[in-house]
Every structure is written in structure tokens, then in C-alpha cells.
Coordinates of C-alpha atoms and ligand atoms in Angstrom, one line a residue:
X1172 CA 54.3 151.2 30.3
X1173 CA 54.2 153.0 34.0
X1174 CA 52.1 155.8 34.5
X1175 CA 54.9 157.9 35.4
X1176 CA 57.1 156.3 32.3
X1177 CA 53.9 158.1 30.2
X1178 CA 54.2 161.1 32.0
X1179 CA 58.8 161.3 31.6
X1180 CA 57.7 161.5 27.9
X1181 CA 55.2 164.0 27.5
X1182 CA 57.5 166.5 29.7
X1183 CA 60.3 165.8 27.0
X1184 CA 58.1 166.0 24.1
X1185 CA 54.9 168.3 25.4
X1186 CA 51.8 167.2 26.2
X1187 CA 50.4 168.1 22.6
X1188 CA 52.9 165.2 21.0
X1189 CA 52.2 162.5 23.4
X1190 CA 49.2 159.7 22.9
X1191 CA 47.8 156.7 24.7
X1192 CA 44.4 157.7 23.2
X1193 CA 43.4 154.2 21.5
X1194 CA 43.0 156.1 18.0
X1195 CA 46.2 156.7 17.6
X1196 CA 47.1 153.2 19.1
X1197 CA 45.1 151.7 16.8
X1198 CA 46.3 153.8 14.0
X1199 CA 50.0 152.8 14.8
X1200 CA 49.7 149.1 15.1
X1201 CA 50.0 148.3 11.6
X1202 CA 51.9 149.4 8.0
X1203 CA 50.7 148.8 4.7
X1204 CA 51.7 145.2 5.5
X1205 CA 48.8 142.4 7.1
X1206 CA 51.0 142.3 10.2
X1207 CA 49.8 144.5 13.5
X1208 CA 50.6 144.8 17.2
X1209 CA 49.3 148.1 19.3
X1210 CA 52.0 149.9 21.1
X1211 CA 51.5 151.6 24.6
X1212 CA 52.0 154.9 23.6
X1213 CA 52.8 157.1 20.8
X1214 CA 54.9 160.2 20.4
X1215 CA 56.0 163.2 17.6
X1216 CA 59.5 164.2 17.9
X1217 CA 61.0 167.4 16.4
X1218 CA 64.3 167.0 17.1
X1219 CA 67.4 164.9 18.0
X1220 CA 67.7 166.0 21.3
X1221 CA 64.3 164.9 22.2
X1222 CA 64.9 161.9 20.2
X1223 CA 68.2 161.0 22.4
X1224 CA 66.0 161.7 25.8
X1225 CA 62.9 159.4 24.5
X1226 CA 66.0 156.6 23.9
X1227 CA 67.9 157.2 27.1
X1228 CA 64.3 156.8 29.0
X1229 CA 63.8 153.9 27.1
X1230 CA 66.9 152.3 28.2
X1231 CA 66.4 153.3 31.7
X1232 CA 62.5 151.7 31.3
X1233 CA 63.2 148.9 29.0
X1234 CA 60.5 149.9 26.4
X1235 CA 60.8 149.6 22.6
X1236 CA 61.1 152.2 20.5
X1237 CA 59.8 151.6 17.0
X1238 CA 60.6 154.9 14.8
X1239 CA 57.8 155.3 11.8
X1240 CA 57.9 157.8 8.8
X1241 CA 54.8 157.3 6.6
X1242 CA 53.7 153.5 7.7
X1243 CA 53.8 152.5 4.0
X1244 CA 56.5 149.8 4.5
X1245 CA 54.9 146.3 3.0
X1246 CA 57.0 144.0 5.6
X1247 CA 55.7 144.8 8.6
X1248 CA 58.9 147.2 9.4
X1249 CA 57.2 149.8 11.4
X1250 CA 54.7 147.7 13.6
X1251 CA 56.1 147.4 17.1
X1252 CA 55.7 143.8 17.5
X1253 CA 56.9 144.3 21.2
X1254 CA 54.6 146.9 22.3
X1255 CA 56.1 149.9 23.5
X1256 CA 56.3 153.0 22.0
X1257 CA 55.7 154.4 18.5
X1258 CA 58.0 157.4 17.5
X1259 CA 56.5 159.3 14.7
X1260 CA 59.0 161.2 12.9
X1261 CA 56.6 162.9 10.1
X1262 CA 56.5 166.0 11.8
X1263 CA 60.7 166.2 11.4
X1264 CA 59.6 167.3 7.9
X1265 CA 61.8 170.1 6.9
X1266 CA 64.3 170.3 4.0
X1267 CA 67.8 172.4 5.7
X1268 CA 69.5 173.0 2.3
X1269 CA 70.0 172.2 -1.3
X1270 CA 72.9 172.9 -2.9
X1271 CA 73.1 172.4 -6.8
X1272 CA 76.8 173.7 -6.5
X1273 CA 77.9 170.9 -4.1
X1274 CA 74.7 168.5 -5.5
X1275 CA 73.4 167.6 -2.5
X1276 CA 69.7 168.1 -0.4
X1277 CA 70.0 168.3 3.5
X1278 CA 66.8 166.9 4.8
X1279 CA 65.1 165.7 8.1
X1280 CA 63.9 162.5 7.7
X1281 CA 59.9 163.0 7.9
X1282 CA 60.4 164.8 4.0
X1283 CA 57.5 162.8 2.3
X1284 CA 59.7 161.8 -1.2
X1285 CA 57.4 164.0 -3.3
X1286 CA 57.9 167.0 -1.3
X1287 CA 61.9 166.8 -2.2
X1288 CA 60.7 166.0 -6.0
X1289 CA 58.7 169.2 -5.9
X1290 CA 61.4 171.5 -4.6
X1291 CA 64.3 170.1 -7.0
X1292 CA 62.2 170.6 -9.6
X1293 CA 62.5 174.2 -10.0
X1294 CA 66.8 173.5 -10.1
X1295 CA 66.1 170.8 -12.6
X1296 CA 67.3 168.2 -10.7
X1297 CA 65.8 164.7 -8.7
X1298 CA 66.5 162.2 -5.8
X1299 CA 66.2 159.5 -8.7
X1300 CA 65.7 156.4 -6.3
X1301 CA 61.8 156.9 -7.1
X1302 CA 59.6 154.6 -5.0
X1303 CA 56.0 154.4 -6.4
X1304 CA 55.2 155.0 -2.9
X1305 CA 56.9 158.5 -3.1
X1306 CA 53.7 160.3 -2.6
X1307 CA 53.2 159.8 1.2
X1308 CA 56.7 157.7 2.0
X1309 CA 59.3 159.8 3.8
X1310 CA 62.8 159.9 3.1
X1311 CA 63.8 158.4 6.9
X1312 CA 61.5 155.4 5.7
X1313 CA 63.5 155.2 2.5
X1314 CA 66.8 155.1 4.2
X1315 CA 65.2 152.9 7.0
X1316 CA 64.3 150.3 3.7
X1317 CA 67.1 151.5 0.9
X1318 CA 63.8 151.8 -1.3
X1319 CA 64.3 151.8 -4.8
X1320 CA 62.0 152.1 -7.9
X1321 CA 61.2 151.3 -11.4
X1322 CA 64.7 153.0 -12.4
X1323 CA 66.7 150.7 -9.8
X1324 CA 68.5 149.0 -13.0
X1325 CA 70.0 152.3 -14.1
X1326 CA 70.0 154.6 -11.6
X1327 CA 70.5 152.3 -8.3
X1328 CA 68.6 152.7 -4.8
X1329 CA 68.7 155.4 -2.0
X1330 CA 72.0 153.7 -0.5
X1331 CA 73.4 155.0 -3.6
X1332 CA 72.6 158.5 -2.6
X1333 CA 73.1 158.6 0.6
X1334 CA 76.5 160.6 2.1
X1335 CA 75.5 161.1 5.3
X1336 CA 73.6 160.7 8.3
X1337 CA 72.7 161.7 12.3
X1338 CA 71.9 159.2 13.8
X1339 CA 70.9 158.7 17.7
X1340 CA 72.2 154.9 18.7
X1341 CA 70.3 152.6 20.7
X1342 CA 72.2 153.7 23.6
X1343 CA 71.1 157.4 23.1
X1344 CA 74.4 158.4 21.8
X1345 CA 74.5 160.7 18.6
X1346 CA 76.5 160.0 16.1
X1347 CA 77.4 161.7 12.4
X1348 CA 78.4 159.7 9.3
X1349 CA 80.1 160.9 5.9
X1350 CA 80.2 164.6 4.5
X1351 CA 79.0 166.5 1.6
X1352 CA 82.2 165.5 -0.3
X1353 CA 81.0 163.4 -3.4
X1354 CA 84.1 161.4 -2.3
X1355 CA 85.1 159.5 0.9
X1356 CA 87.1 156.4 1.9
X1357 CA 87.7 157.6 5.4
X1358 CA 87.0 154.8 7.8
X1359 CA 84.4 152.4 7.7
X1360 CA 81.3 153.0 5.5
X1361 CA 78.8 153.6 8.5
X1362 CA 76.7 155.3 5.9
X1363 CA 76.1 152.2 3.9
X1364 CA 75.1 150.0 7.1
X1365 CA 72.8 152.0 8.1
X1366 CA 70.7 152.2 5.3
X1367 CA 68.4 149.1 5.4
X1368 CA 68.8 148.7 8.7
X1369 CA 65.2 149.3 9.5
X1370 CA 65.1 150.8 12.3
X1371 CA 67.1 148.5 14.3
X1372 CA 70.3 150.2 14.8
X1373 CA 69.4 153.9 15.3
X1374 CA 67.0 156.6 14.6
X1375 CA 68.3 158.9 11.6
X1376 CA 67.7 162.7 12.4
X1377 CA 69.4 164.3 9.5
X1378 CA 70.1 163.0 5.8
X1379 CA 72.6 164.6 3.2
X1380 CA 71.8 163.1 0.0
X1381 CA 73.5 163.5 -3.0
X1382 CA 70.8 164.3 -6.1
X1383 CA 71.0 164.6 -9.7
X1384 CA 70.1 166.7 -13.1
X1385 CA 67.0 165.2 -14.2
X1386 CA 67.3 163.9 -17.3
X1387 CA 65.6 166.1 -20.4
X1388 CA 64.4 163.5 -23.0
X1389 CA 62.7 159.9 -22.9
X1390 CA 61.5 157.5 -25.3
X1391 CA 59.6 154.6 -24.5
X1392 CA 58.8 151.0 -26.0
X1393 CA 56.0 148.5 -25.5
X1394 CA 56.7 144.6 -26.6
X1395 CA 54.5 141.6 -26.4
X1396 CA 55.8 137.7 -25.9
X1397 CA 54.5 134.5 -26.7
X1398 CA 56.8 133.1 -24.8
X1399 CA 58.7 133.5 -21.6
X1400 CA 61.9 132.5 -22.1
X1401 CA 62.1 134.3 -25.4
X1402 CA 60.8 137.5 -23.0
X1403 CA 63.6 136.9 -20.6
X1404 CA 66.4 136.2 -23.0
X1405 CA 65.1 139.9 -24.4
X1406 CA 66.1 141.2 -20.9
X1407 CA 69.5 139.7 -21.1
X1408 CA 70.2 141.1 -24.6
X1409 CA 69.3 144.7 -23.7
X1410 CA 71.2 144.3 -20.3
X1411 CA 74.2 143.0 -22.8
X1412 CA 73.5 145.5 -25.7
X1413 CA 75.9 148.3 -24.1
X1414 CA 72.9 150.5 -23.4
X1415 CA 70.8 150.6 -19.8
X1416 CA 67.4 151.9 -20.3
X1417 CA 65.8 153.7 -17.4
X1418 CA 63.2 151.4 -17.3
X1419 CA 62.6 147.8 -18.0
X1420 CA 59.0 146.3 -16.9
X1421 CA 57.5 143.0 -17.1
X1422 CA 53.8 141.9 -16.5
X1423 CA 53.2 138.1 -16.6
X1424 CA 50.1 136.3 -18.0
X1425 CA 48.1 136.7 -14.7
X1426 CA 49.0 140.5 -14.3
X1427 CA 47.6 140.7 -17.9
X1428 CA 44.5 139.0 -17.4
X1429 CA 43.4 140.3 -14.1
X1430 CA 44.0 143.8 -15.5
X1431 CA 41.8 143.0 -18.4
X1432 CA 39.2 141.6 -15.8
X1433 CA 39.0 145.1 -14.3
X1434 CA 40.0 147.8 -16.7
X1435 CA 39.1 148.5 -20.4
X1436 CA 43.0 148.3 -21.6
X1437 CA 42.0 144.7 -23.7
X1438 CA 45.4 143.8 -23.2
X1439 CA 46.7 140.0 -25.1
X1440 CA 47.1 137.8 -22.5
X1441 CA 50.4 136.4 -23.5
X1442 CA 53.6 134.8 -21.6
X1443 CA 55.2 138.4 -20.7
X1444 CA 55.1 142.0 -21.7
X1445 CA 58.0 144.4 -21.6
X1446 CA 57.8 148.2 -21.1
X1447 CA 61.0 150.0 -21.8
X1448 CA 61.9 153.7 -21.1
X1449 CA 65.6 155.0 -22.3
X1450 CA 66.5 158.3 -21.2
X1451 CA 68.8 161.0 -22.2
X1452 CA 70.0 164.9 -22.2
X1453 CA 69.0 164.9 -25.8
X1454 CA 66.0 162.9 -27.5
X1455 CA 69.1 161.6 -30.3
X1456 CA 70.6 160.4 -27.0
X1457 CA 67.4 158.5 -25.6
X1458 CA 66.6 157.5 -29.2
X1459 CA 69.8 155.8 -30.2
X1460 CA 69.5 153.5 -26.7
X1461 CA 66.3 152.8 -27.7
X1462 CA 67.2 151.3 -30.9
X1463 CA 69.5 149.6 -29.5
X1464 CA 66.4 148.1 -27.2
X1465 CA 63.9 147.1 -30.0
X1466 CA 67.2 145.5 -31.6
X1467 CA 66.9 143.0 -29.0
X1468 CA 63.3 142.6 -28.6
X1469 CA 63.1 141.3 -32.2
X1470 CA 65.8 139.7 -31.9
X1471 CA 64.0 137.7 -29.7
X1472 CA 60.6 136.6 -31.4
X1473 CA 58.5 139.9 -29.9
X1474 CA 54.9 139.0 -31.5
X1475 CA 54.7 143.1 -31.3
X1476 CA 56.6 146.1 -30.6
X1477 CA 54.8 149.7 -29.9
X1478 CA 57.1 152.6 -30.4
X1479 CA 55.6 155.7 -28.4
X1480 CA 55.7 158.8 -30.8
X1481 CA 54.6 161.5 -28.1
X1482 CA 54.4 161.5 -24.2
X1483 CA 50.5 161.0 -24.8
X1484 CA 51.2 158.1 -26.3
X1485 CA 54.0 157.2 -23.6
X1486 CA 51.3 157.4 -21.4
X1487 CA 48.8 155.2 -23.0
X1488 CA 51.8 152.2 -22.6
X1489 CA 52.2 153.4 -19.3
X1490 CA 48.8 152.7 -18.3
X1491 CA 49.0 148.7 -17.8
X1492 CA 52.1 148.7 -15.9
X1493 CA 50.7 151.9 -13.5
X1494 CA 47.2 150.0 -13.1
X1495 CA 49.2 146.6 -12.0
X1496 CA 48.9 147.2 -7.7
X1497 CA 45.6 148.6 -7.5
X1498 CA 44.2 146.0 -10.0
X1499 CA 45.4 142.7 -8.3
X1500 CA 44.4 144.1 -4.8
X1501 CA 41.0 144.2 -5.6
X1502 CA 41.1 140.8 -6.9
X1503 CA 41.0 138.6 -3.6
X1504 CA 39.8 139.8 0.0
X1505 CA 43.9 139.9 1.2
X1506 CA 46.9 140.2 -1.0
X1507 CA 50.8 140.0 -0.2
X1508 CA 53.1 141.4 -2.5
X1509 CA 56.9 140.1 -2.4
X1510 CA 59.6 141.5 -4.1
X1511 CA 62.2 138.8 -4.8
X1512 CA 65.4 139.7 -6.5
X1513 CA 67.3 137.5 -9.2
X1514 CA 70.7 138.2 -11.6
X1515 CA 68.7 139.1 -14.6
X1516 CA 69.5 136.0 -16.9
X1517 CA 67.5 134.4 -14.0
X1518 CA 64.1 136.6 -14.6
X1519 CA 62.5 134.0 -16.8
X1520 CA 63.4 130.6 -14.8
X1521 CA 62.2 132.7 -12.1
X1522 CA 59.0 133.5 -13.6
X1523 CA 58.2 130.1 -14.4
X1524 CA 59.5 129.1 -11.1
X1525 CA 56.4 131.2 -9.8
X1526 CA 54.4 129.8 -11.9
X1527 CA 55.3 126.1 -10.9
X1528 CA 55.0 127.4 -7.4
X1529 CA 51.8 128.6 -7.7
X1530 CA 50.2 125.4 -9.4
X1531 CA 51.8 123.0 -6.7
X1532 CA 50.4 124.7 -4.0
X1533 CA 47.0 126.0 -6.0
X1534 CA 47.4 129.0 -4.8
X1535 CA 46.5 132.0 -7.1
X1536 CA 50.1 134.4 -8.0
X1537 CA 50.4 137.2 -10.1
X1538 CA 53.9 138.5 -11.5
X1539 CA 55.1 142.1 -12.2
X1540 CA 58.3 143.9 -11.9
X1541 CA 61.5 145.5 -12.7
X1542 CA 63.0 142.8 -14.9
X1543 CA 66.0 145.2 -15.7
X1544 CA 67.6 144.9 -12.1
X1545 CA 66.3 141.5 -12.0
X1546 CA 63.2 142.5 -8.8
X1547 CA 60.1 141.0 -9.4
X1548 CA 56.7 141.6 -7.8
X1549 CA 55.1 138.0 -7.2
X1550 CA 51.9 139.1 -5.5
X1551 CA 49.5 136.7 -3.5
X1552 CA 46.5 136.7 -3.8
X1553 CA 44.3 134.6 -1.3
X1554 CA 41.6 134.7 1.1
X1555 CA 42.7 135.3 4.9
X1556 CA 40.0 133.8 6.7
X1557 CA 40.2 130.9 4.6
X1558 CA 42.7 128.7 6.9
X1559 CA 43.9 126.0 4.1
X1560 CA 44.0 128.8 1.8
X1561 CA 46.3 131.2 4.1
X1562 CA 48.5 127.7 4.7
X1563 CA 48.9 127.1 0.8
X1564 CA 50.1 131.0 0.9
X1565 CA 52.5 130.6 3.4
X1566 CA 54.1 127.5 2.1
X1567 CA 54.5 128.3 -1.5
X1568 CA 56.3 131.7 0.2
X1569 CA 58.9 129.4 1.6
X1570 CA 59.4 127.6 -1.9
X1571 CA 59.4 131.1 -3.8
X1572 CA 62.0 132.8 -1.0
X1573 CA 64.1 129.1 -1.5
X1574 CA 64.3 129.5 -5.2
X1575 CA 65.0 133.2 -5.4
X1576 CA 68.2 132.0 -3.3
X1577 CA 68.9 129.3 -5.4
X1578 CA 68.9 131.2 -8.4
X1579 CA 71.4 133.6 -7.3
X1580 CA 69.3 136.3 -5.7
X1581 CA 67.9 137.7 -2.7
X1582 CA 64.4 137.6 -0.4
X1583 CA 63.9 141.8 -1.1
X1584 CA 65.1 143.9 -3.3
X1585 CA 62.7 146.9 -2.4
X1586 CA 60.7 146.1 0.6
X1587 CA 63.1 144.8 3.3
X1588 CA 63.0 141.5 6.1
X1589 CA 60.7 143.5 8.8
X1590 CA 58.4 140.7 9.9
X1591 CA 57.5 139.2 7.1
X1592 CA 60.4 137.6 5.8
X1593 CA 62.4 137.2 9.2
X1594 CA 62.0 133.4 9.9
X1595 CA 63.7 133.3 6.5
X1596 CA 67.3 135.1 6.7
X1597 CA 68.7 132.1 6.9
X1598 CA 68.0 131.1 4.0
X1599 CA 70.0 133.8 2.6
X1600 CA 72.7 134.6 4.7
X1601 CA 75.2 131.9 6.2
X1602 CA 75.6 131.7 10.2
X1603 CA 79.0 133.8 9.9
X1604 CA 76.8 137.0 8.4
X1605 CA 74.3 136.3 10.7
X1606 CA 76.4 136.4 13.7
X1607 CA 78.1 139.6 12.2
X1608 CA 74.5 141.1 12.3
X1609 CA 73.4 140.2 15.7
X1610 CA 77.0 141.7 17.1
X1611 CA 76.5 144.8 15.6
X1612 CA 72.6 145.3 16.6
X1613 CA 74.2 144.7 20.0
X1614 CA 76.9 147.6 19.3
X1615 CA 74.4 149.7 18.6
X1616 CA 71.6 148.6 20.9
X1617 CA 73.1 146.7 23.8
X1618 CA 69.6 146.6 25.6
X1619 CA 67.3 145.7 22.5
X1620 CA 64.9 148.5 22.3
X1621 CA 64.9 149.4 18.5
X1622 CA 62.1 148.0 16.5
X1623 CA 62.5 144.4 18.8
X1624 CA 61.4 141.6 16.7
X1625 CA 62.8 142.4 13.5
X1626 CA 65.4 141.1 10.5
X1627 CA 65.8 137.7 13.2
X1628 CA 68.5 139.8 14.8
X1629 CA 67.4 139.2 18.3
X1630 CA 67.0 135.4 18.4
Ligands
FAD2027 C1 51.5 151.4 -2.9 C2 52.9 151.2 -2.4 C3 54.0 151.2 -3.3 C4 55.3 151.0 -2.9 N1 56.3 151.1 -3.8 C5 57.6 151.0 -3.4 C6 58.6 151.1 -4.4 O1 58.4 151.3 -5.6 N2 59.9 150.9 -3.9 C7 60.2 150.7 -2.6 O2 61.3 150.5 -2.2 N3 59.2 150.6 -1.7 C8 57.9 150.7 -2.1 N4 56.9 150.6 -1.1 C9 57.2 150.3 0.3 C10 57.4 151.6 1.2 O3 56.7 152.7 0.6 C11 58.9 151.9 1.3 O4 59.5 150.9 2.0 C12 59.2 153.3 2.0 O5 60.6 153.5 2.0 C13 58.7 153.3 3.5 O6 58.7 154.7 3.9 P1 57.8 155.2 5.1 O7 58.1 156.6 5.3 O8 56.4 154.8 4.9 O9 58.5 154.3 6.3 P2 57.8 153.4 7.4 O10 57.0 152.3 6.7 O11 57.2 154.2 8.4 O12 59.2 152.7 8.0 C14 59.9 151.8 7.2 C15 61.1 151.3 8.0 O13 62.1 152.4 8.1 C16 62.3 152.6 9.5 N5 62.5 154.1 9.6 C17 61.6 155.1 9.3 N6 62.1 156.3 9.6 C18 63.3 156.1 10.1 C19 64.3 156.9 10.6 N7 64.2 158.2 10.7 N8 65.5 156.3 11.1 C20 65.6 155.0 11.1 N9 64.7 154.1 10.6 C21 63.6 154.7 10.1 C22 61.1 152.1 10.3 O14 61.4 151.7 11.6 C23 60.8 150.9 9.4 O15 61.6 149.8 9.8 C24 55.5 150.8 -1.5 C25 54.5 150.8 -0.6 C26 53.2 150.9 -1.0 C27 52.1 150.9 0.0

């Protein structure tokens, strides 16, 4: 990047938001993902108009742009693998309205997740999408990734929510999607393609999102499996029991015994647990679905079945499945965590799957997930600077991406293509949909400066 390119951008964001100090560089290179590459020069926005200027220069310049909320994508979706510049949006962090009359929360997209949760709270509402990462992610990151959660199987991801957008193009242009109107079948659904699109398409400066009365009563259910199949025919039956709990968890064998290997929760180390949460407006409500839950988990051989009687107790059978991510990445020096999606009467061939996986390439794989929208949580756990090792990874990847495919499902349910799983869209989607894609990065971003590099749209 010129000298004078460094200098156009800190006279249209101030000198106090511009940075080639190698800190920040340094800072910017990477996400919560293995995958870095420094940019040039980095840059906090606070508004769409500067946004629009940073992408006209760009254009002129032929820079990247790579727009960031918190960093916490797990794909390497906000690394600019191209260099350029990084646009740090946190500081676009103010929520314009909430309307419980119209349900819907006008926010700029660097809201961290938890600061929306906090101010619905009061109105006795959420944004349910939910991401475990909804402590520091910000709600442009969870459009940029449609992020979802442990309730994805009831209550859906943030595309679901989402009713409209600003967004500034790849060309500079700014552009408005959808309404407040719960309703709308006006044109195209620009909304919709946009989020998920990482970053690639345009830069989202505003987000109306529709939200929701947060549910008053829970109950929640703990069973233990011999055996894997019987776990996942479980899954089916409560999926086909007319009910959908909130939540429904599994933790395979090696989830079980590394969290035994590093907590005091002396867990069995059986085929699969299931953890199961049913929700309600009344606790008869979340009750009777829960019934209806345990119907099916005896129904299918459960060894045991733990019944929480108070939230204290909710909380104790909350602990294994909350320990899972911290436990298995302190197991190995490097871990990658995939998030594969299957129909759910495909959760337990894909768990064995994983588990065939992992012994032909002796490579060490330990399962978790949200087995009631079918999105499992294979993580890898390996040593980097082991060379063999790191191949072994790599190729039992391929052969878990190819059978989620196979099966019916998809590479990501949660965590989107970013770097990590673009030499593999193919896979997935046929020549037609990936020609469709490329054409409309190119409507979008005719000269190829948003987030280069990405989703194998610029091949
Ligand atoms: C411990 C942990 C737990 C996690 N749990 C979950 C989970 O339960 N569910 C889940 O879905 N994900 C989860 N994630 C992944 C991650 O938190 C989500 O993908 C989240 O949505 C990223 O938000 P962010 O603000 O960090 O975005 P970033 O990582 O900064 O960016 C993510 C992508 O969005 C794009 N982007 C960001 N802002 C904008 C914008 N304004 N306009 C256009 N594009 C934009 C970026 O270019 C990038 O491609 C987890 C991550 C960690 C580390």
C-alpha cells in the first residue's frame, strides 16, 4: 500500500482510527482459526459514509478490504489472505432502536451479541440465534457467518431473524434491503443472500432484526447410551415425537473421556450422551414436551435418564456439555474444530463415520454437537509441528467433509467456508451453483476487493 494510499485513509477516518503500527498488524492477521496473513494497514470506521469512501479508494487503489467484527470466526473468515486492509467495525457498536411493539432491534453491526441480550432483557425478550461465542462476537460477524447455536433445531439461525440490512457494495454503492414489516415478498430476498456471505459481497452498516419473548420455563434431561445407533435412533424419535425441544446435545465416547481426563465430572464413558432442554411459557408446557422426550429415550435402550428437578440441578447436567471446547483444546498443542451438518436420521452413521475416519487415518477426533438440527462438532486434535501428523489431519478432513455430503448434509452449519473449507465447495455445490456464486460476487464486487480469497469465489 502507497504512502499516500495510507495517508487518503486516515483523512477519511482521522488519524486516531488509522494503523500500520505492527501491533495492530499483528493483531489483525488472524481469527480464532490457525489461518493468518498481516494486512498493510488497519482502520475503525464509524459510519457508512466513511465506509463507502474507504471502498471507493479501494477500488481506485486495488486494495482488499477485509471487514472484521470480534475475530472469533473459526474458518479463517476475517484474515485478509490478500494483504490489504483490515476494517474494524467494533467501534460501530450502538443499538438505534428496539421496538417490542413492532418486535424488532435496530442495531450497528459492531453490537457484541451479549450486549443486545442484556438490553432485551429488561423487555423480556431475546435475539434467540445464541452463539456460544455471544460474549465477544458482534452481530455484523453473525450476519457475516448466519451463526447459530445450541437452539438452531427449534429456533433456527440469524438468517432467520434478519429483515433488513445497509449495506455498502463492493463498488461503494449503498444499498438497503427489507423493512420492519414481519412480512415481505417484494422482490428478490437480498436479505437472505447476504447473510453468510462473509464478507464477500458488501459491508453491512445497519441490521433490523426481528427478536422474540424469551421463553419463561425450561426443563431439562440427561441420558446415557451404550450404543450409538440406539443414541441416534433417540434423536430421530424426539425429532418424530411432535415435540421440538430447545435443545438436543450429544457428546461421543472421546468427548466423554477427555473431559474425565481433565475435570472431576467422572462421567461413563459410553457410545453417546444426550442433553435435552424443552422450553415453554408455562413449566406444564416445557414439562409435557419433555415427557414426550424421555418417551423416546427409553424407548430406545437409554442405560440412564437424569431428570433435572431445579435449575441447580439443570446446571450440574449442563456442566459436561459447557466444559466440551475448553477441555479438548487443552488436550493436544493445535486443535480444529469442524462443524459438519447432516438430516438428523444421519447423526449416528455420521458419528461412526467419524469414528472410522479417525482410525484410518490414526488421527485422534473428538465429537460433540447439536444432534437436534443434525450439526456436529468433530474436533481435531493433533500436533502442528508434527508434519505426518498435520497430513493425517488434513486428509481425514477431506474424507469427513466427503461423507457429510454423501449423507445428505453440508461442510458448515455454524462456522462458514472462509479459508478453511474453500478448496472443498465443490464438493457440495455443483458447477451451475458455483457459477451462480462467482456471477453474483462479480455484481457486487466487479474489481475483487472484499475479503479476496474466500468461499473459492474468485478462482
Ligand atoms: C469459543 C467459540 C465458540 C463459538 N461458538 C459458535 C456458535 O455457537 N455458533 C456459531 O455460529 N459460531 C460460533 N463461533 C464462531 C464465531 O463466533 C461466529 O462465526 C461469529 O458469528 C463471528 O462473529 P465476529 O464478530 O467475531 O466476526 P468475525 O470473525 O470478525 O467475522 C466473521 C465473518 O463475518 C464478516 N463480517 C463481520 N462483520 C461484517 C459486516 N459488518 N458486514 C459484512 N460482513 C461482516 C467477516 O468479514 C468474516 O467473514 C464460535 C467461536 C468461538 C471462538
Amino acid at each position: 500500500m502507497r504512502p499516500e494510499t495510507k495517508d487518503q485513509l486516515r483523512s477519511i477516518v482521522g488519524e486516531a482510527n488509522f494503523s500500520d503500527q505492527l501491533i495492530d498488524l499483528v493483531s489483525y492477521s488472524s481469527d480464532a482459526s490457525e489461518h493468518a496473513h498481516r494486512p498493510q494497514a488497519a482502520v475503525w470506521a464509524d459510519s457508512a459514509e466513511e465506509i463507502q469512501a474507504i471502498v471507493g479508494l479501494a477500488n481506485a487503489e486495488g486494495f482488499p478490504v477485509t471487514v472484521r467484527g470480534a475475530g472469533t470466526g473459526l474458518s479463517g473468515l476475517s484474515v485478509p489472505a490478500q494483504g490489504g486492509l483490515v476494517l474494524d467495525l467494533g467501534r460501530m457498536d450502538k443499538i438505534l432502536d428496539i421496538s417490542i411493539g413492532d418486535r424488532v432491534a435496530v442495531v450497528q453491526p459492531g453490537v457484541v451479541y451479549a450486549s443486545l441480550e442484556k438490553a432485551l432483557a429488561p423487555h423480556g425478550y431475546v435475539f434467540p440465534p445464541d452463539p456460544a461465542s455471544g460474549k465477544a462476537c458482534t452481530l455484523g460477524g453473525n450476519v457475516g457467518t448466519n451463526a447459530g447455536g445450541v437452539k438452531g433445531a427449534k429456533y433456527g439461525t440469524t438468517r432467520d431473524y434478519v429483515l433488513g440490512l445497509s449495506v455498502v457494495l463492493g463498488d461503494g454503492r449503498l444499498m438497503k434491503t427489507g423493512n420492519r414489516a414481519m412480512k415481505s415478498v417484494s422482490g428478490f430476498d437480498l436479505t437472505r443472500l447476504f447473510v453468510g456471505s462473509e464478507g464477500a459481497l458488501g459491508i453491512v452498516t445497519e441490521i433490523i432484526l426481528k427478536i422474540s419473548p424469551k421463553p419463561l420455563a425450561t426443563a431439562t434431561t440427561l441420558a446415557i447410551f451404550d450404543d450409538l445407533e440406539d443414541a441416534g435412533r433417540a434423536v430421530s424419535g424426539v425429532m418424530a415425537s411432535g415435540v421440538i425441544p430447545s435443545v438436543l446435545e450429544i457428546l461421543g465416547r472421546e468427548t466423554l473421556k477427555a473431559i474425565n481426563q481433565n475435570t472431576e465430572l467422572n462421567l461413563p464413558e459410553v457410545d453417546a450422551m444426550l442433553l435435552a432442554e424443552t422450553d415453554g411459557y408455562t413449566q406444564g408446557e416445557a414439562d409435557y414436551q419433555m415427557e414426550r422426550v424421555v418417551e423416546q429415550f427409553s424407548a430406545h435402550n437409554a442405560r440412564e435418564v437424569k431428570r433435572a428437578e431445579s435449575a441447580s440441578q439443570a446446571a450440574e447436567l449442563w456442566k459436561a456439555r459447557k466444559s466440551c471446547y475448553a477441555v479438548l483444546a487443552r488436550l493436544r498443542p493445535n486443535f480444529t474444530l469442524e462443524d459438519i451438518t447432516v438430516p438428523m436420521s444421519q447423526v449416528a452413521p455420521m458419528l461412526r463415520g467419524v469414528q472410522d475416519i479417525a482410525a484410518r487415518h490414526q488421527v485422534q477426533i473428538a465429537t460433540f454437537g447439536h444432534a437436534g438440527d443434525g450439526n456436529l462438532h468433530p474436533q481435531f486434535l493433533y500436533d502442528g509441528a508434527d508434519q505426518d501428523e498435520r497430513g493425517r489431519v488434513e486428509a481425514a478432513a477431506g474424507d469427513l467433509f466427503q461423507l457429510a455430503v454423501d449423507l445428505g448434509g453440508t461442510l458448515t452449519g455454524e462456522h462458514g467456508i472462509g479459508l478453511s473449507k474453500a478448496a472443498y465447495m465443490t464438493l457440495e455445490h455443483d458447477p451451475v451453483a458455483m457459477d451462480l456464486m462467482r456471477s453474483i460476487k462479480k455484481v457486487c464486487d466487479p474489481n475483487n476487493i472484499l475479503n479476496p480469497g474466500k468461499m473459492a469465489l474468485d478462482v
